[in-house]
Coordinates of C-alpha atoms and ligand atoms in Angstrom, one line a residue:
M1 CA -32.2 50.6 -51.8
K2 CA -33.0 46.9 -52.3
K3 CA -29.3 46.2 -51.9
M4 CA -29.3 48.2 -48.6
Y5 CA -32.1 46.1 -47.3
R6 CA -30.4 42.9 -48.3
L7 CA -27.2 44.0 -46.6
F8 CA -29.1 45.0 -43.5
G9 CA -30.9 41.6 -43.5
L10 CA -27.5 39.9 -43.8
L11 CA -26.1 41.9 -40.9
I12 CA -29.1 40.9 -38.7
L13 CA -28.6 37.3 -39.6
V14 CA -24.9 37.4 -38.8
L15 CA -25.7 39.1 -35.5
L16 CA -28.3 36.5 -34.7
L17 CA -26.0 33.7 -35.5
A18 CA -23.3 35.2 -33.4
A19 CA -25.8 35.6 -30.5
C20 CA -26.9 32.0 -30.9
G21 CA -23.2 30.9 -30.9
S22 CA -22.4 32.8 -27.8
D23 CA -25.6 31.4 -26.1
S24 CA -24.4 27.9 -26.7
D25 CA -20.9 28.8 -25.6
D26 CA -22.3 30.1 -22.4
A27 CA -24.4 27.0 -22.0
D28 CA -21.3 24.8 -22.5
Q29 CA -19.4 26.9 -20.0
S30 CA -22.2 26.8 -17.5
D31 CA -22.5 23.0 -18.0
K32 CA -18.8 22.8 -17.2
D33 CA -19.3 25.0 -14.1
A34 CA -22.2 22.8 -13.0
D35 CA -20.0 19.7 -13.4
K36 CA -17.3 21.1 -11.2
G37 CA -18.2 20.3 -7.6
S38 CA -21.3 18.4 -8.6
D39 CA -21.4 15.2 -10.6
T40 CA -19.9 13.5 -13.6
G41 CA -21.3 10.0 -12.7
V42 CA -17.7 8.6 -12.8
V43 CA -15.2 8.1 -10.1
E44 CA -11.8 7.0 -11.1
I45 CA -9.9 4.9 -8.6
F46 CA -6.1 4.8 -9.1
S47 CA -4.1 2.0 -7.5
W48 CA -1.5 -0.7 -8.2
W49 CA -3.9 -3.5 -7.6
T50 CA -4.0 -5.5 -10.8
G51 CA -3.7 -9.2 -11.4
A52 CA -3.0 -12.2 -9.2
G53 CA -3.3 -11.7 -5.4
E54 CA -3.7 -7.9 -5.8
E55 CA -7.1 -7.1 -7.4
D56 CA -9.6 -9.5 -5.9
G57 CA -10.5 -7.2 -2.9
L58 CA -10.7 -4.1 -5.1
L59 CA -13.0 -5.8 -7.6
A60 CA -15.3 -7.0 -4.9
L61 CA -15.4 -3.5 -3.3
I62 CA -16.2 -1.9 -6.7
D63 CA -19.0 -4.4 -7.4
L64 CA -20.6 -3.8 -4.1
F65 CA -20.3 -0.1 -4.5
E66 CA -21.9 -0.1 -7.9
E67 CA -24.7 -2.4 -6.8
T68 CA -25.6 0.1 -4.1
H69 CA -24.9 3.3 -6.0
D70 CA -26.3 3.0 -9.5
D71 CA -25.8 6.6 -10.3
I72 CA -22.0 6.4 -10.0
E73 CA -19.8 4.4 -12.3
I74 CA -16.3 3.3 -11.1
E75 CA -13.4 3.6 -13.5
N76 CA -10.7 1.2 -12.3
A77 CA -7.4 2.8 -13.3
A78 CA -4.8 0.4 -11.9
V79 CA -1.2 0.4 -12.9
A80 CA 0.6 -3.0 -12.4
G81 CA 3.7 -3.4 -10.2
G82 CA 4.0 -4.4 -6.6
A83 CA 4.2 -1.7 -3.9
G84 CA 3.4 0.9 -6.6
T85 CA 6.7 0.4 -8.5
N86 CA 5.2 1.9 -11.6
A87 CA 2.0 3.5 -10.3
K88 CA 3.7 6.0 -8.1
A89 CA 5.6 7.5 -11.1
V90 CA 2.4 7.7 -13.2
L91 CA 0.5 9.3 -10.3
A92 CA 3.3 11.9 -9.8
T93 CA 3.1 12.9 -13.5
R94 CA -0.7 13.3 -13.3
M95 CA -0.6 15.3 -10.1
Q96 CA 2.1 17.6 -11.5
G97 CA 0.0 18.1 -14.6
D98 CA -3.1 19.0 -12.6
D99 CA -4.8 15.8 -13.8
P100 CA -5.5 14.0 -10.6
P101 CA -7.5 10.8 -10.5
S102 CA -10.7 11.1 -8.5
T103 CA -9.0 9.2 -5.7
F104 CA -5.8 7.2 -5.4
Q105 CA -4.1 4.5 -3.3
V106 CA -1.6 6.1 -0.9
H107 CA 0.1 4.8 2.2
G108 CA -0.6 6.6 5.4
G109 CA 2.4 8.3 6.9
A110 CA 5.2 10.0 5.0
E111 CA 3.9 9.0 1.5
L112 CA 0.6 10.8 2.0
N113 CA 1.9 13.7 4.1
M114 CA 5.3 14.5 2.5
S115 CA 4.4 13.8 -1.1
W116 CA 0.9 15.2 -1.3
V117 CA -0.4 17.0 1.8
E118 CA 2.6 19.2 2.2
A119 CA 2.5 20.0 -1.6
D120 CA -1.0 21.3 -1.0
K121 CA -2.6 18.7 -3.3
M122 CA -5.2 17.2 -1.0
E123 CA -8.5 18.3 0.5
P124 CA -9.0 17.8 4.2
L125 CA -11.7 15.2 5.0
N126 CA -12.6 16.2 8.6
D127 CA -16.2 16.7 7.6
L128 CA -16.4 13.2 6.2
Y129 CA -15.1 11.8 9.5
E130 CA -17.5 13.8 11.5
D131 CA -20.5 13.1 9.3
N132 CA -19.9 9.4 9.4
D133 CA -19.0 9.3 13.1
W134 CA -15.6 7.8 12.3
L135 CA -13.4 9.5 14.8
D136 CA -13.7 6.6 17.2
K137 CA -14.1 3.9 14.6
F138 CA -10.5 3.9 13.4
P139 CA -7.6 3.4 15.8
E140 CA -6.1 6.6 16.9
E141 CA -2.6 5.7 15.6
L142 CA -4.1 5.2 12.2
I143 CA -5.9 8.5 12.2
E144 CA -2.6 10.1 13.1
L145 CA -0.9 8.5 10.1
V146 CA -3.4 10.1 7.8
S147 CA -3.4 13.5 9.5
E148 CA -1.3 16.6 9.4
G149 CA -2.0 19.0 12.3
D150 CA -5.7 19.0 12.9
D151 CA -6.7 17.9 9.5
I152 CA -7.4 14.4 8.3
Y153 CA -6.5 13.7 4.7
S154 CA -7.5 10.1 3.7
V155 CA -9.6 7.1 4.6
P156 CA -7.7 3.8 5.4
V157 CA -9.3 0.8 3.8
N158 CA -7.0 -1.8 5.5
I159 CA -4.1 -2.6 7.7
H160 CA -1.5 -5.0 6.2
R161 CA 1.2 -6.5 8.3
G162 CA 4.8 -6.4 6.9
N163 CA 6.7 -8.5 9.5
V164 CA 5.1 -11.9 8.6
M165 CA 7.0 -15.0 7.6
F166 CA 4.9 -17.3 5.6
Y167 CA 6.0 -21.0 5.4
N168 CA 5.2 -24.2 3.7
M169 CA 3.9 -26.5 6.5
E170 CA 4.6 -29.7 4.8
V171 CA 8.2 -28.8 4.3
F172 CA 8.6 -27.8 7.9
E173 CA 7.0 -31.0 9.0
E174 CA 9.0 -33.2 6.7
H175 CA 12.3 -31.7 7.8
D176 CA 11.3 -31.5 11.4
I177 CA 11.7 -27.7 11.5
E178 CA 10.6 -25.6 14.5
V179 CA 9.4 -22.1 13.9
P180 CA 12.4 -19.8 14.4
T181 CA 11.9 -17.0 16.9
T182 CA 15.2 -15.2 16.6
I183 CA 17.5 -14.4 13.7
D184 CA 20.1 -16.9 15.0
E185 CA 17.4 -19.6 15.1
F186 CA 16.4 -18.6 11.6
L187 CA 20.0 -19.0 10.4
E188 CA 20.3 -22.5 12.0
V189 CA 17.0 -23.7 10.5
A190 CA 18.0 -22.2 7.1
K191 CA 21.2 -24.3 7.2
V192 CA 19.3 -27.5 7.8
L193 CA 16.9 -26.7 5.0
E194 CA 19.7 -25.9 2.6
E195 CA 21.5 -29.1 3.3
A196 CA 18.2 -30.9 2.6
G197 CA 18.1 -29.2 -0.8
I198 CA 15.3 -26.8 -0.1
T199 CA 15.7 -23.1 -0.6
P200 CA 15.3 -21.7 2.9
L201 CA 13.9 -18.2 2.0
A202 CA 12.1 -17.2 -1.2
L203 CA 12.9 -13.8 -2.6
G204 CA 11.8 -12.0 -5.7
D205 CA 13.5 -8.7 -6.0
K206 CA 12.8 -8.0 -9.7
E207 CA 11.0 -5.0 -8.0
S208 CA 13.4 -3.4 -5.6
W209 CA 11.2 -3.0 -2.5
T210 CA 11.2 -6.7 -1.4
P211 CA 14.7 -6.8 0.3
T212 CA 14.1 -3.4 1.8
Q213 CA 11.1 -4.9 3.5
I214 CA 13.3 -7.7 5.0
L215 CA 15.8 -5.1 6.1
E216 CA 13.2 -3.0 8.0
N217 CA 12.2 -6.1 9.9
V218 CA 15.8 -7.0 10.7
L219 CA 16.3 -3.4 12.0
V220 CA 13.4 -3.8 14.3
A221 CA 14.7 -7.2 15.5
E222 CA 18.0 -5.4 16.4
L223 CA 16.8 -2.0 17.6
G224 CA 13.2 -2.5 18.8
T225 CA 10.4 -0.3 17.6
E226 CA 11.3 2.7 19.6
D227 CA 14.8 3.1 18.3
Y228 CA 13.6 2.1 14.8
G229 CA 11.4 5.2 15.1
K230 CA 14.3 7.3 16.2
L231 CA 16.4 6.1 13.3
F232 CA 13.8 7.4 10.8
A233 CA 13.3 10.6 12.8
G234 CA 17.0 11.2 12.3
D235 CA 17.8 10.8 16.1
I236 CA 19.9 7.7 15.6
E237 CA 22.5 7.5 12.8
F238 CA 22.7 4.7 10.3
T239 CA 26.4 4.4 11.4
D240 CA 25.1 3.2 14.8
E241 CA 26.7 -0.2 15.6
R242 CA 23.3 -1.8 16.0
V243 CA 22.4 -0.8 12.5
V244 CA 25.7 -2.1 11.2
H245 CA 25.0 -5.4 13.0
A246 CA 21.5 -5.5 11.6
I247 CA 22.9 -5.1 8.1
E248 CA 25.4 -7.9 8.8
D249 CA 22.5 -10.2 9.8
F250 CA 20.6 -9.1 6.7
G251 CA 23.6 -10.2 4.6
K252 CA 23.6 -13.6 6.4
I253 CA 19.9 -14.1 5.7
L254 CA 20.4 -13.2 2.0
E255 CA 22.8 -16.1 1.7
Y256 CA 19.8 -18.4 1.9
V257 CA 17.6 -17.1 -0.9
N258 CA 16.9 -18.6 -4.3
E259 CA 19.5 -18.0 -7.0
D260 CA 17.0 -16.6 -9.5
H261 CA 15.6 -14.0 -7.1
A262 CA 16.4 -11.1 -9.5
S263 CA 14.0 -12.4 -12.1
R264 CA 11.0 -13.0 -9.9
N265 CA 8.4 -10.7 -8.5
W266 CA 6.7 -11.3 -5.2
Q267 CA 4.0 -13.5 -6.6
D268 CA 6.6 -15.7 -8.4
S269 CA 8.6 -16.0 -5.2
A270 CA 5.5 -16.9 -3.2
Q271 CA 4.9 -19.7 -5.7
L272 CA 8.3 -21.3 -4.6
V273 CA 6.9 -21.5 -1.1
A274 CA 3.5 -22.8 -2.3
E275 CA 5.2 -25.6 -4.3
G276 CA 7.6 -26.5 -1.5
D277 CA 10.7 -25.5 -3.5
A278 CA 11.3 -22.9 -0.8
A279 CA 10.4 -23.1 2.9
M280 CA 9.7 -19.5 3.9
M281 CA 9.2 -16.0 2.7
N282 CA 8.9 -12.6 4.4
M283 CA 6.0 -10.8 2.7
G284 CA 3.3 -8.5 3.7
D285 CA 0.0 -10.4 4.2
W286 CA -1.2 -9.6 0.7
A287 CA 0.6 -12.9 0.2
K288 CA -2.1 -14.5 2.3
G289 CA -4.7 -13.2 -0.2
Y290 CA -2.6 -14.7 -3.0
F291 CA -2.2 -18.1 -1.3
S292 CA -5.9 -18.3 -0.5
N293 CA -7.6 -16.8 -3.5
D294 CA -5.2 -17.5 -6.4
L295 CA -3.4 -20.6 -5.3
D296 CA -6.2 -22.2 -3.4
L297 CA -4.0 -23.0 -0.4
E298 CA -5.5 -23.5 3.1
T299 CA -4.5 -21.4 6.0
N300 CA -2.7 -23.4 8.7
V301 CA -2.9 -26.5 6.6
D302 CA -0.9 -25.7 3.5
F303 CA 0.8 -22.6 4.7
G304 CA 1.5 -21.2 8.2
Y305 CA 2.8 -17.9 9.5
F306 CA 4.9 -16.4 12.3
P307 CA 6.3 -13.0 13.1
F308 CA 9.6 -12.3 11.4
P309 CA 12.3 -13.7 13.7
G310 CA 13.1 -11.3 16.5
T311 CA 10.0 -9.2 16.0
D312 CA 7.4 -11.0 18.1
G313 CA 5.1 -8.6 19.8
T314 CA 5.5 -6.0 17.1
F315 CA 3.5 -5.2 14.0
A316 CA 4.8 -3.5 10.8
V317 CA 1.9 -1.3 9.8
I318 CA 1.1 -0.8 6.1
T319 CA -2.1 1.0 5.5
D320 CA -3.6 1.6 2.1
T321 CA -5.7 4.7 2.2
F322 CA -7.6 6.9 -0.3
G323 CA -8.1 10.6 -0.2
L324 CA -9.6 13.5 -2.3
P325 CA -7.1 15.3 -4.5
K326 CA -7.7 19.1 -5.0
G327 CA -9.3 20.0 -8.3
V328 CA -11.4 16.9 -9.1
D329 CA -14.6 17.7 -10.9
N330 CA -17.0 15.8 -8.6
P331 CA -15.8 15.8 -5.0
D332 CA -19.3 14.9 -3.7
E333 CA -19.3 11.6 -5.7
V334 CA -15.7 10.9 -4.6
K335 CA -16.8 11.4 -1.0
E336 CA -19.6 8.9 -1.6
F337 CA -17.1 6.4 -2.6
L338 CA -14.8 7.2 0.3
T339 CA -17.8 6.9 2.7
F340 CA -18.3 3.4 1.3
L341 CA -14.6 2.5 1.5
G342 CA -14.7 3.5 5.2
S343 CA -17.9 1.7 6.0
V344 CA -18.0 -1.7 7.8
D345 CA -19.6 -3.2 4.6
G346 CA -16.9 -1.9 2.4
Q347 CA -14.0 -3.0 4.6
D348 CA -15.5 -6.4 5.2
V349 CA -15.9 -7.2 1.5
F350 CA -12.4 -5.9 0.7
N351 CA -10.1 -7.2 3.4
P352 CA -10.9 -10.9 3.7
L353 CA -9.9 -11.2 0.0
K354 CA -6.9 -8.8 0.3
G355 CA -5.3 -10.6 3.2
S356 CA -5.3 -7.5 5.3
I357 CA -7.4 -6.7 8.4
P358 CA -10.0 -4.0 8.5
A359 CA -8.9 -0.5 9.5
R360 CA -12.1 -0.1 11.4
I361 CA -12.2 -1.5 14.9
D362 CA -15.9 -2.5 14.7
A363 CA -15.7 -4.7 11.6
D364 CA -16.9 -8.3 11.8
P365 CA -14.1 -10.8 12.7
E366 CA -16.3 -13.7 11.6
E367 CA -15.7 -12.5 8.0
Y368 CA -12.0 -13.4 8.4
D369 CA -10.2 -16.7 8.5
E370 CA -7.8 -17.8 11.3
Y371 CA -5.0 -15.7 9.8
G372 CA -7.0 -12.5 9.8
Q373 CA -8.4 -13.1 13.3
D374 CA -4.9 -13.7 14.6
A375 CA -3.6 -10.5 12.9
M376 CA -6.5 -8.5 14.4
E377 CA -5.7 -9.8 17.9
D378 CA -2.0 -9.1 17.4
F379 CA -2.7 -5.6 16.2
K380 CA -4.5 -4.7 19.4
T381 CA -1.5 -5.5 21.7
A382 CA 1.6 -5.2 19.5
Q383 CA 4.0 -2.4 19.3
L384 CA 3.4 -0.8 16.0
Y385 CA 6.0 0.5 13.5
P386 CA 5.6 2.1 10.1
S387 CA 7.0 0.3 7.1
L388 CA 9.9 1.9 5.3
A389 CA 9.4 -0.2 2.1
H390 CA 5.8 0.8 1.9
G391 CA 6.2 4.5 2.3
S392 CA 5.1 5.2 5.9
A393 CA 8.4 5.6 7.7
A394 CA 10.3 8.1 5.4
S395 CA 9.8 10.2 2.3
E396 CA 9.6 8.9 -1.2
G397 CA 13.0 10.5 -2.0
F398 CA 14.7 8.6 0.8
L399 CA 12.9 5.4 0.0
T400 CA 14.0 5.5 -3.7
K401 CA 17.6 5.9 -2.6
A402 CA 17.3 3.2 0.1
N403 CA 15.8 0.7 -2.4
Q404 CA 18.7 1.4 -4.8
A405 CA 21.3 1.0 -2.1
V406 CA 19.7 -2.2 -0.7
N407 CA 19.6 -3.7 -4.1
I408 CA 23.3 -3.0 -4.6
Y409 CA 23.9 -4.6 -1.2
V410 CA 22.0 -7.7 -2.3
T411 CA 24.4 -8.3 -5.2
Q412 CA 27.6 -6.9 -3.7
G413 CA 27.3 -7.4 0.0
D414 CA 29.3 -4.3 0.9
I415 CA 28.2 -3.3 4.4
D416 CA 30.0 0.1 4.5
N417 CA 28.5 1.0 1.2
L418 CA 25.0 0.5 2.4
V419 CA 25.6 2.3 5.7
D420 CA 27.1 5.3 3.8
A421 CA 24.3 5.4 1.2
L422 CA 21.6 5.4 3.9
Q423 CA 23.4 8.0 6.0
N424 CA 23.9 10.2 3.0
A425 CA 20.3 10.0 2.1
A426 CA 19.1 10.6 5.7
P427 CA 18.6 14.4 5.3
E428 CA 15.9 13.6 2.8
M429 CA 13.9 11.5 5.3
Ligands
GAL1 C1 1.9 -2.5 -0.8 C2 0.4 -2.3 -0.6 C3 -0.3 -3.6 -0.6 C4 0.1 -4.5 -1.7 C5 1.6 -4.5 -1.8 C6 2.1 -5.4 -3.0 O1 2.6 -1.3 -0.9 O2 0.2 -1.5 0.5 O3 -1.7 -3.3 -0.6 O4 -0.6 -4.1 -2.8 O5 2.1 -3.3 -1.9 O6 1.8 -4.7 -4.2

């Protein structure tokens, strides 16, 4: 009988323990459920802004956010490599594995829409725009770039300009060089500089996007913004004689770059201009951030700028934006960060350091130096065109093939080859 009681007691104990266990499992589960859609206290920001000339704006933005939001910690998950050379692949793996960052850097236009929105990976943010009264605070063209149908999918933090030629003012002065306004003028000036022993144009194509950026500007110089748009809409073929002519010009320009271009990245090639070894460089105006913050050069004293020859009156738009991927644990906290990113305070702490102009139309021009103020003025009146090299004009698939073909052209100079490669890749645009 005693044995029976003991067995019974044991059974009760086992049942009690099992019940306790399942209570705590339930508690764990309900903690997890509570986390989903509420708060984890951490927002992970994924970008490719690391190191010189890239991260200053982001770090200032994070500092100010954390100062004003002490309940949320930012995890800065940046993967080095200009124009997302490495970050985009890491992001793709994470998105495919249902492990999205809380928010990530993505260019408005094709990169956002074709890679992520059409794959049903992003949450619409219309409520955020409405709650913050943003619909008339961002330029219409920009909202269009981050929308699909009636839904808005990301928040632009900036507008970079891609058709800028930066130049060393002392070199220009010393060699009596006038700012070239057409490609022919550029080629004349380049000849003079070369004869004087100066590299006319700095290039660093260790990462493959930099010559593609030059090509897109040459295409606009030849076609104008409207037909450039038609080219990437598939309404004009890459075999069009104006495209062929642009590629010829591109080849002539490439004759004037530094010999070691393949071993430099964009910062290394900007250094050639800073030191006066090269006279000019076509780079998006993140180079302005690099010149000012990292190399301590003064705008319109040490370095000057002009529109890429033949593209005056136009503006190659590159907009860095951040959205809300589906499936993140704490969408409300991510939205708090996005709200800050889209605020005047957020934009005005980020952009003067980044070299870009604010995406908002009501930011404070006084926060920007002469370069920034000029770019803001130009943006208002210029004909805008989306950058190919920075993901806005065509899909990632097309861009990858275009970058490869352009890089082969840089070394081999075969015009037909490049035309064919672009035309063959066109169905993927
Ligand atoms: C662009 C990006 C810029 C800058 C640049 C160089 O794609 O929009 O913000 O980071 O790459 O990495």
